[in-house]
């Protein structure tokens, strides 16, 4: 039927009114999104993607919500212009799991710290003592060293000083060690820790039995090898025969004067298809416990050899008399046993992640406990140009995250700077 002009005009008016409403809504100022924290104007560097650019980072509920060129609004805004915004550093080898040590870690850029070489003999208890939370993320291995000490009745404080050092285990003892390691992995251990250099009486059979227990749980092994290149070959053979994932701790300490060859062996194993990684710390001196198996046979040393050792508690350099006295007492000793060339060989090799091997107690310890990451950035990136900045960050962040993330799924949220991951920065 024909439509009257009044109806047409009425419909048109309603249509135009609707258009005005839509236009008004579109032009109305929208609420500005506000973040808990904004890092403003920093150079964002993400080693996972290779992104490197000036951006603003908005953080909400502990996660990165947005990375943007646009100005962001936040309840708290930190102007980081001229600074680098990088993932928090992930330390795979940190013995100083105390409030004091954690405080120094964060000052060195570390936001996640693991005790994976020595580990613990009681995983549930270790985590329970930290139930209140810490200022860094943390985790622990079930350690072959402490488990062997328990099973063998060794009363050493941190490392073996009795039968766990000197005695071979019988089949029943090996079975009990395997049971305890299985139990620890069931309680949430990150990995299986080994310090074969500190348990020289442990057989290859014992070592590979524990590797297989870890493999059953999808857990890798973090190993302090024994005997230089031969000890590394033992660890590689273990990975080959069991299929275990193996991480070799402190290539510079274990490789010593043959660090380049040590790393070449790891590279060859990787080229063979074995899952083997390694780490280094940027110092010529190491630190351990004077009562440990590393110093067995010290009585036969030349007098000059004692002087490279420094007692942590007092800072004094040792001689034959003081070395013997402190060995009977037990405690931490620094050994100035390597050269800058050896350190350079380890740090310059692209295979090595950065890990501190730190331990800091009552204001005393090795400098690596408080400054390993700063030293890499200051000396080997800025001063010497040995590493470019992105590669250094890769070794400190995404590489260790990827080493652990198959078993520890939360590590997929660490070591990265992108929207949706944890704001560990």
Tab-separated table of C-alpha atoms in Angstrom:
chain	number	residue	atom	x	y	z
A	1	UNK	CA	0.000	0.000	0.000
A	2	UNK	CA	1.201	3.575	-0.560
A	3	UNK	CA	2.927	5.038	2.513
A	4	UNK	CA	1.868	8.473	3.604
A	5	UNK	CA	4.521	11.259	3.678
A	6	UNK	CA	4.057	11.631	7.433
A	7	UNK	CA	5.045	7.985	8.022
A	8	UNK	CA	8.155	8.375	5.826
A	9	UNK	CA	9.189	11.517	7.689
A	10	UNK	CA	8.641	9.781	11.055
A	11	UNK	CA	10.763	6.770	10.097
A	12	UNK	CA	13.528	8.991	8.740
A	13	UNK	CA	13.567	11.030	11.943
A	14	UNK	CA	13.901	7.927	14.034
A	15	UNK	CA	16.721	6.604	11.783
A	16	UNK	CA	18.603	9.923	11.961
A	17	UNK	CA	18.179	10.002	15.738
A	18	UNK	CA	19.698	6.517	15.934
A	19	UNK	CA	22.667	7.641	13.816
A	20	UNK	CA	23.233	10.618	16.125
A	21	UNK	CA	23.217	8.290	19.158
A	22	UNK	CA	25.756	5.928	17.545
A	23	UNK	CA	27.944	8.878	16.565
A	24	UNK	CA	27.730	10.329	20.056
A	25	UNK	CA	28.767	7.023	21.605
A	26	UNK	CA	31.674	6.736	19.188
A	27	UNK	CA	32.896	10.254	20.013
A	28	UNK	CA	32.500	9.944	23.776
A	29	UNK	CA	35.802	9.821	25.687
A	30	UNK	CA	36.604	6.254	26.774
A	31	UNK	CA	37.909	5.424	30.233
A	32	UNK	CA	41.719	5.372	30.346
A	33	UNK	CA	43.015	1.908	31.260
A	34	UNK	CA	45.164	2.018	34.379
A	35	UNK	CA	47.817	-0.567	35.234
A	36	UNK	CA	49.250	-1.483	38.623
A	37	UNK	CA	52.709	-0.506	37.418
A	38	UNK	CA	54.071	1.101	34.270
A	39	UNK	CA	57.696	1.009	33.194
A	40	UNK	CA	57.926	4.053	30.990
A	41	UNK	CA	60.263	4.621	28.056
A	42	UNK	CA	62.758	1.787	28.577
A	43	UNK	CA	64.632	-0.231	25.990
A	44	UNK	CA	62.704	-3.497	26.072
A	45	UNK	CA	64.858	-6.517	25.191
A	46	UNK	CA	63.317	-9.964	24.823
A	47	UNK	CA	65.879	-12.714	24.127
A	48	UNK	CA	63.166	-15.202	23.127
A	49	UNK	CA	61.921	-13.182	20.147
A	50	UNK	CA	64.923	-10.927	19.631
A	51	UNK	CA	62.752	-7.821	20.087
A	52	UNK	CA	64.745	-4.706	20.962
A	53	UNK	CA	62.960	-1.351	21.065
A	54	UNK	CA	61.831	1.535	23.246
A	55	UNK	CA	58.420	0.750	24.698
A	56	UNK	CA	56.157	1.259	27.708
A	57	UNK	CA	55.308	-1.825	29.751
A	58	UNK	CA	52.015	-2.107	31.646
A	59	UNK	CA	51.848	-4.640	34.491
A	60	UNK	CA	48.743	-5.928	36.242
A	61	UNK	CA	48.391	-8.650	38.901
A	62	UNK	CA	52.004	-9.686	38.528
A	63	UNK	CA	51.841	-10.233	34.771
A	64	UNK	CA	52.829	-8.169	31.757
A	65	UNK	CA	49.520	-6.868	30.400
A	66	UNK	CA	50.755	-4.764	27.491
A	67	UNK	CA	53.912	-3.571	25.749
A	68	UNK	CA	53.138	-0.433	23.788
A	69	UNK	CA	54.556	2.621	22.067
A	70	UNK	CA	51.583	4.561	23.454
A	71	UNK	CA	51.699	6.366	26.757
A	72	UNK	CA	50.253	4.238	29.554
A	73	UNK	CA	48.570	5.177	32.803
A	74	UNK	CA	49.531	3.416	36.026
A	75	UNK	CA	48.977	3.594	39.767
A	76	UNK	CA	52.756	3.626	39.926
A	77	UNK	CA	54.938	4.793	37.053
A	78	UNK	CA	58.709	4.312	36.918
A	79	UNK	CA	60.619	6.346	34.347
A	80	UNK	CA	63.190	3.897	32.936
A	81	UNK	CA	64.265	5.960	29.933
A	82	UNK	CA	67.856	5.153	29.055
A	83	UNK	CA	67.700	1.799	30.854
A	84	UNK	CA	67.113	-1.742	29.610
A	85	UNK	CA	63.969	-3.650	30.568
A	86	UNK	CA	64.986	-7.324	30.473
A	87	UNK	CA	63.656	-10.575	31.902
A	88	UNK	CA	64.752	-11.237	35.468
A	89	UNK	CA	67.835	-13.428	35.574
A	90	UNK	CA	67.423	-17.160	36.302
A	91	UNK	CA	70.245	-18.701	38.355
A	92	UNK	CA	70.376	-22.493	38.005
A	93	UNK	CA	73.139	-22.892	40.574
A	94	UNK	CA	72.661	-20.951	43.805
A	95	UNK	CA	73.467	-22.583	47.138
A	96	UNK	CA	72.643	-19.513	49.221
A	97	UNK	CA	68.957	-20.177	49.716
A	98	UNK	CA	68.534	-17.823	52.685
A	99	UNK	CA	66.859	-14.468	53.241
A	100	UNK	CA	70.267	-12.782	53.332
A	101	UNK	CA	71.389	-14.364	50.071
A	102	UNK	CA	68.053	-13.697	48.353
A	103	UNK	CA	68.449	-10.005	49.177
A	104	UNK	CA	71.770	-9.870	47.358
A	105	UNK	CA	70.440	-11.901	44.436
A	106	UNK	CA	67.753	-9.363	43.573
A	107	UNK	CA	70.361	-6.591	43.662
A	108	UNK	CA	72.207	-8.564	40.988
A	109	UNK	CA	69.067	-8.844	38.823
A	110	UNK	CA	68.152	-12.411	39.816
A	111	UNK	CA	64.429	-13.112	40.173
A	112	UNK	CA	64.571	-16.935	40.155
A	113	UNK	CA	67.231	-18.993	41.958
A	114	UNK	CA	67.599	-22.770	42.083
A	115	UNK	CA	69.712	-25.081	44.248
A	116	UNK	CA	70.224	-27.856	41.693
A	117	UNK	CA	73.775	-29.191	42.109
A	118	UNK	CA	73.863	-30.311	45.749
A	119	UNK	CA	70.116	-30.040	46.351
A	120	UNK	CA	68.503	-31.530	49.421
A	121	UNK	CA	67.805	-34.963	50.851
A	122	UNK	CA	64.299	-33.962	51.992
A	123	UNK	CA	62.379	-32.008	49.373
A	124	UNK	CA	59.114	-31.680	51.320
A	125	UNK	CA	60.903	-30.232	54.333
A	126	UNK	CA	62.981	-27.860	52.174
A	127	UNK	CA	59.870	-26.357	50.600
A	128	UNK	CA	57.998	-26.284	53.914
A	129	UNK	CA	60.628	-23.984	55.440
A	130	UNK	CA	59.851	-21.479	52.667
A	131	UNK	CA	56.066	-21.732	52.750
A	132	UNK	CA	55.754	-18.080	53.701
A	133	UNK	CA	57.221	-17.036	50.353
A	134	UNK	CA	60.507	-15.389	49.387
A	135	UNK	CA	61.477	-12.297	47.413
A	136	UNK	CA	62.661	-14.511	44.549
A	137	UNK	CA	61.220	-17.603	42.893
A	138	UNK	CA	63.014	-20.709	44.134
A	139	UNK	CA	63.326	-24.454	43.648
A	140	UNK	CA	65.511	-27.388	44.608
A	141	UNK	CA	66.738	-30.726	43.323
A	142	UNK	CA	66.671	-34.025	45.122
A	143	UNK	CA	70.394	-34.380	45.590
A	144	UNK	CA	72.419	-37.548	45.201
A	145	UNK	CA	75.006	-36.095	47.605
A	146	UNK	CA	72.664	-35.554	50.611
A	147	UNK	CA	70.720	-38.741	49.858
A	148	UNK	CA	73.974	-40.708	49.801
A	149	UNK	CA	75.003	-39.062	53.066
A	150	UNK	CA	71.727	-40.125	54.710
A	151	UNK	CA	71.908	-43.687	53.431
A	152	UNK	CA	75.623	-44.102	54.214
A	153	UNK	CA	75.404	-42.470	57.647
A	154	UNK	CA	77.728	-39.564	56.795
A	155	UNK	CA	77.463	-36.701	59.314
A	156	UNK	CA	79.039	-34.005	57.128
A	157	UNK	CA	77.307	-30.626	57.362
A	158	UNK	CA	76.872	-29.827	53.640
A	159	UNK	CA	79.239	-32.148	51.748
A	160	UNK	CA	80.446	-35.648	52.649
A	161	UNK	CA	83.371	-35.955	55.013
A	162	UNK	CA	83.003	-39.652	55.916
A	163	UNK	CA	81.582	-42.857	54.411
A	164	UNK	CA	79.551	-41.102	51.675
A	165	UNK	CA	82.899	-39.904	50.382
A	166	UNK	CA	84.994	-43.033	50.870
A	167	UNK	CA	82.764	-46.121	50.728
A	168	UNK	CA	81.195	-47.913	47.782
A	169	UNK	CA	77.478	-48.552	48.218
A	170	UNK	CA	76.097	-52.086	48.281
A	171	UNK	CA	73.021	-53.048	46.202
A	172	UNK	CA	70.619	-52.445	49.113
A	173	UNK	CA	72.029	-48.950	49.679
A	174	UNK	CA	71.772	-48.120	45.977
A	175	UNK	CA	68.161	-49.298	46.026
A	176	UNK	CA	67.427	-47.070	49.025
A	177	UNK	CA	69.058	-44.062	47.329
A	178	UNK	CA	66.885	-44.674	44.258
A	179	UNK	CA	63.785	-44.874	46.458
A	180	UNK	CA	64.588	-41.584	48.168
A	181	UNK	CA	65.287	-39.833	44.868
A	182	UNK	CA	62.008	-41.138	43.460
A	183	UNK	CA	60.232	-39.844	46.579
A	184	UNK	CA	61.872	-36.416	46.290
A	185	UNK	CA	60.849	-36.069	42.665
A	186	UNK	CA	57.316	-36.964	43.688
A	187	UNK	CA	57.450	-34.125	46.236
A	188	UNK	CA	58.263	-31.546	43.557
A	189	UNK	CA	62.020	-31.603	43.109
A	190	UNK	CA	63.018	-29.657	40.001
A	191	UNK	CA	65.797	-32.058	38.982
A	192	UNK	CA	68.262	-34.646	40.298
A	193	UNK	CA	71.478	-33.096	41.578
A	194	UNK	CA	74.881	-34.774	41.421
A	195	UNK	CA	78.285	-33.837	42.789
A	196	UNK	CA	80.224	-36.884	41.684
A	197	UNK	CA	83.469	-35.055	42.440
A	198	UNK	CA	82.430	-35.080	46.108
A	199	UNK	CA	81.417	-38.768	46.136
A	200	UNK	CA	84.401	-40.438	44.445
A	201	UNK	CA	83.425	-43.879	45.778
A	202	UNK	CA	80.137	-43.812	43.835
A	203	UNK	CA	80.246	-46.248	40.921
A	204	UNK	CA	79.037	-45.684	37.375
A	205	UNK	CA	76.268	-48.207	38.097
A	206	UNK	CA	75.084	-46.109	41.043
A	207	UNK	CA	75.273	-42.899	39.029
A	208	UNK	CA	73.325	-44.277	36.067
A	209	UNK	CA	70.711	-45.851	38.344
A	210	UNK	CA	69.889	-42.397	39.706
A	211	UNK	CA	69.854	-40.918	36.204
A	212	UNK	CA	67.176	-43.435	35.236
A	213	UNK	CA	65.045	-42.554	38.254
A	214	UNK	CA	65.116	-38.925	37.171
A	215	UNK	CA	64.249	-39.897	33.612
A	216	UNK	CA	61.161	-41.754	34.838
A	217	UNK	CA	59.900	-38.407	36.193
A	218	UNK	CA	60.957	-36.316	33.199
A	219	UNK	CA	63.607	-34.656	35.343
A	220	UNK	CA	67.061	-33.694	34.152
A	221	UNK	CA	70.357	-34.141	35.994
A	222	UNK	CA	72.603	-31.258	37.114
A	223	UNK	CA	76.093	-32.675	37.495
A	224	UNK	CA	79.392	-31.578	39.024
A	225	UNK	CA	81.635	-33.988	37.132
A	226	UNK	CA	84.796	-35.573	38.505
A	227	UNK	CA	88.252	-35.867	37.023
A	228	UNK	CA	88.339	-33.251	34.269
A	229	UNK	CA	87.723	-34.554	30.748
A	230	UNK	CA	87.365	-38.146	31.926
A	231	UNK	CA	84.619	-37.116	34.334
A	232	UNK	CA	82.832	-35.233	31.575
A	233	UNK	CA	83.073	-38.322	29.361
A	234	UNK	CA	81.471	-40.308	32.198
A	235	UNK	CA	78.547	-37.876	32.348
A	236	UNK	CA	78.124	-37.890	28.563
A	237	UNK	CA	78.211	-41.696	28.526
A	238	UNK	CA	75.532	-41.658	31.221
A	239	UNK	CA	73.323	-39.445	29.084
A	240	UNK	CA	73.958	-41.658	26.082
A	241	UNK	CA	73.203	-44.950	27.834
A	242	UNK	CA	70.133	-43.776	29.780
A	243	UNK	CA	68.640	-41.061	27.557
A	244	UNK	CA	68.745	-38.577	30.441
A	245	UNK	CA	68.931	-34.815	29.982
A	246	UNK	CA	72.169	-33.590	31.526
A	247	UNK	CA	73.316	-30.139	32.591
A	248	UNK	CA	77.027	-29.827	33.408
A	249	UNK	CA	77.628	-27.242	36.120
A	250	UNK	CA	80.453	-24.644	36.059
A	251	UNK	CA	82.363	-25.646	32.928
A	252	UNK	CA	85.152	-23.262	33.933
A	253	UNK	CA	85.681	-24.944	37.325
A	254	UNK	CA	85.468	-28.468	35.967
A	255	UNK	CA	87.388	-27.775	32.774
A	256	UNK	CA	90.161	-25.691	34.326
A	257	UNK	CA	93.149	-25.354	32.014
A	258	UNK	CA	91.337	-27.524	29.460
A	259	UNK	CA	88.096	-25.521	29.407
A	260	UNK	CA	88.123	-25.152	25.620
A	261	UNK	CA	88.430	-28.930	25.157
A	262	UNK	CA	85.785	-29.454	27.839
A	263	UNK	CA	83.325	-27.306	25.896
A	264	UNK	CA	84.264	-28.932	22.581
A	265	UNK	CA	83.302	-32.299	24.074
A	266	UNK	CA	79.917	-30.914	25.115
A	267	UNK	CA	79.375	-29.460	21.658
A	268	UNK	CA	80.235	-32.809	20.038
A	269	UNK	CA	77.751	-34.568	22.341
A	270	UNK	CA	75.057	-32.072	21.399
A	271	UNK	CA	75.822	-32.581	17.716
A	272	UNK	CA	75.329	-36.299	18.347
A	273	UNK	CA	71.790	-35.461	19.496
A	274	UNK	CA	72.294	-35.743	23.252
A	275	UNK	CA	70.436	-33.254	25.465
A	276	UNK	CA	73.424	-31.683	27.238
A	277	UNK	CA	73.854	-28.084	28.370
A	278	UNK	CA	76.321	-26.241	30.581
A	279	UNK	CA	77.020	-23.056	32.533
A	280	UNK	CA	79.873	-20.880	33.839
A	281	UNK	CA	80.515	-18.099	36.337
A	282	UNK	CA	82.800	-15.137	35.536
A	283	UNK	CA	85.593	-15.552	38.097
A	284	UNK	CA	89.020	-17.160	38.245
A	285	UNK	CA	88.538	-18.329	41.856
A	286	UNK	CA	86.220	-21.073	43.038
A	287	UNK	CA	84.819	-21.856	46.474
A	288	UNK	CA	83.992	-25.085	48.253
A	289	UNK	CA	84.316	-26.796	51.628
A	290	UNK	CA	87.820	-27.546	52.830
A	291	UNK	CA	86.859	-30.914	54.332
A	292	UNK	CA	85.549	-32.213	50.981
A	293	UNK	CA	86.993	-34.957	48.777
A	294	UNK	CA	88.403	-32.339	46.402
A	295	UNK	CA	91.313	-31.876	48.815
A	296	UNK	CA	92.033	-35.514	49.610
A	297	UNK	CA	95.800	-36.016	49.440
A	298	UNK	CA	96.589	-32.446	50.470
A	299	UNK	CA	99.447	-33.641	52.667
A	300	UNK	CA	101.533	-34.327	49.539
A	301	UNK	CA	101.157	-30.802	48.116
A	302	UNK	CA	104.122	-28.522	47.574
A	303	UNK	CA	104.243	-25.667	50.070
A	304	UNK	CA	103.449	-23.110	47.351
A	305	UNK	CA	100.106	-24.753	46.572
A	306	UNK	CA	98.591	-23.833	49.932
A	307	UNK	CA	98.901	-20.108	49.266
A	308	UNK	CA	96.265	-20.086	46.520
A	309	UNK	CA	93.649	-20.976	49.146
A	310	UNK	CA	91.843	-18.322	51.176
A	311	UNK	CA	89.802	-18.947	54.329
A	312	UNK	CA	86.395	-17.287	53.869
A	313	UNK	CA	85.771	-16.535	57.545
A	314	UNK	CA	88.894	-14.391	57.934
A	315	UNK	CA	90.122	-13.673	54.400
A	316	UNK	CA	93.584	-15.045	55.232
A	317	UNK	CA	95.722	-16.941	52.719
A	318	UNK	CA	96.655	-20.388	53.978
A	319	UNK	CA	99.863	-22.301	54.542
A	320	UNK	CA	100.428	-25.962	55.332
A	321	UNK	CA	99.723	-25.548	59.039
A	322	UNK	CA	96.587	-23.435	58.717
A	323	UNK	CA	95.202	-25.565	55.888
A	324	UNK	CA	95.488	-28.698	58.033
A	325	UNK	CA	93.949	-26.954	61.030
A	326	UNK	CA	90.968	-25.625	59.065
A	327	UNK	CA	90.445	-28.929	57.248
A	328	UNK	CA	90.011	-30.634	60.613
A	329	UNK	CA	87.540	-27.902	61.579
A	330	UNK	CA	85.623	-27.736	58.280
A	331	UNK	CA	84.280	-24.685	56.466
A	332	UNK	CA	84.378	-22.605	53.300
A	333	UNK	CA	87.576	-21.966	51.368
A	334	UNK	CA	88.208	-19.957	48.202
A	335	UNK	CA	90.721	-21.371	45.699
A	336	UNK	CA	92.479	-18.961	43.321
A	337	UNK	CA	93.219	-21.778	40.917
A	338	UNK	CA	92.487	-20.535	37.389
A	339	UNK	CA	93.392	-17.753	34.974
A	340	UNK	CA	91.462	-15.031	33.180
A	341	UNK	CA	92.122	-16.910	29.938
A	342	UNK	CA	90.213	-19.935	31.282
A	343	UNK	CA	87.324	-17.741	32.376
A	344	UNK	CA	87.280	-16.002	28.999
A	345	UNK	CA	87.147	-19.371	27.224
A	346	UNK	CA	84.025	-20.302	29.180
A	347	UNK	CA	82.174	-16.992	29.059
A	348	UNK	CA	82.862	-16.367	25.376
A	349	UNK	CA	81.540	-19.763	24.292
A	350	UNK	CA	77.887	-19.571	23.159
A	351	UNK	CA	77.104	-22.887	24.885
A	352	UNK	CA	77.463	-21.540	28.408
A	353	UNK	CA	74.599	-20.160	30.425
A	354	UNK	CA	75.461	-17.874	33.327
A	355	UNK	CA	75.030	-19.329	36.818
A	356	UNK	CA	76.646	-18.026	39.987
A	357	UNK	CA	77.391	-21.136	42.083
A	358	UNK	CA	76.896	-18.658	44.915
A	359	UNK	CA	76.807	-19.121	48.679
A	360	UNK	CA	76.658	-16.207	51.092
A	361	UNK	CA	76.370	-16.521	54.878
A	362	UNK	CA	76.611	-13.900	57.616
A	363	UNK	CA	78.131	-11.288	55.363
A	364	UNK	CA	80.807	-13.607	53.975
A	365	UNK	CA	81.213	-15.481	50.719
A	366	UNK	CA	82.628	-15.521	47.220
A	367	UNK	CA	81.942	-12.375	45.117
A	368	UNK	CA	80.048	-14.556	42.639
A	369	UNK	CA	77.342	-14.815	45.314
A	370	UNK	CA	76.476	-11.137	44.907
A	371	UNK	CA	77.830	-9.927	41.565
A	372	UNK	CA	78.074	-12.666	38.930
A	373	UNK	CA	75.481	-11.169	36.579
A	374	UNK	CA	76.659	-7.599	37.017
A	375	UNK	CA	80.213	-8.718	36.228
A	376	UNK	CA	79.170	-10.423	32.992
A	377	UNK	CA	77.307	-7.291	31.900
A	378	UNK	CA	79.990	-4.873	33.075
A	379	UNK	CA	83.162	-6.632	32.022
A	380	UNK	CA	82.268	-8.998	29.204
A	381	UNK	CA	79.542	-6.935	27.523
A	382	UNK	CA	80.373	-3.274	28.176
A	383	UNK	CA	84.138	-3.214	28.710
A	384	UNK	CA	85.522	-6.059	26.594
A	385	UNK	CA	82.698	-6.496	24.060
A	386	UNK	CA	83.113	-10.270	24.325
A	387	UNK	CA	79.333	-10.723	24.292
A	388	UNK	CA	76.671	-8.540	22.792
A	389	UNK	CA	73.962	-7.537	25.227
A	390	UNK	CA	71.184	-9.662	23.740
A	391	UNK	CA	73.326	-12.783	23.793
A	392	UNK	CA	74.337	-12.155	27.404
A	393	UNK	CA	70.668	-11.762	28.352
A	394	UNK	CA	69.813	-14.967	26.474
A	395	UNK	CA	72.269	-16.926	28.610
A	396	UNK	CA	70.835	-15.434	31.806
A	397	UNK	CA	67.119	-15.763	31.017
A	398	UNK	CA	65.496	-17.720	28.198
A	399	UNK	CA	68.214	-20.415	28.005
A	400	UNK	CA	67.888	-21.501	31.665
A	401	UNK	CA	64.086	-21.190	31.458
A	402	UNK	CA	64.013	-23.535	28.487
A	403	UNK	CA	66.392	-25.941	30.253
A	404	UNK	CA	63.780	-26.507	32.989
A	405	UNK	CA	60.404	-25.870	31.406
A	406	UNK	CA	59.679	-29.420	30.259
A	407	UNK	CA	59.382	-30.494	33.906
A	408	UNK	CA	58.631	-27.117	35.530
A	409	UNK	CA	55.787	-25.665	33.490
A	410	UNK	CA	55.902	-22.325	35.324
A	411	UNK	CA	59.244	-21.704	33.591
A	412	UNK	CA	57.321	-21.114	30.357
A	413	UNK	CA	56.297	-17.834	32.051
A	414	UNK	CA	59.853	-16.808	32.953
A	415	UNK	CA	62.808	-15.503	30.967
A	416	UNK	CA	60.667	-13.562	28.503
A	417	UNK	CA	59.292	-10.057	27.979
A	418	UNK	CA	55.941	-10.307	26.246
A	419	UNK	CA	52.280	-9.807	27.092
A	420	UNK	CA	50.820	-12.581	29.199
A	421	UNK	CA	53.955	-13.791	31.013
A	422	UNK	CA	55.058	-13.188	34.588
A	423	UNK	CA	56.407	-9.700	35.188
A	424	UNK	CA	59.786	-10.895	36.483
A	425	UNK	CA	61.811	-7.987	35.146
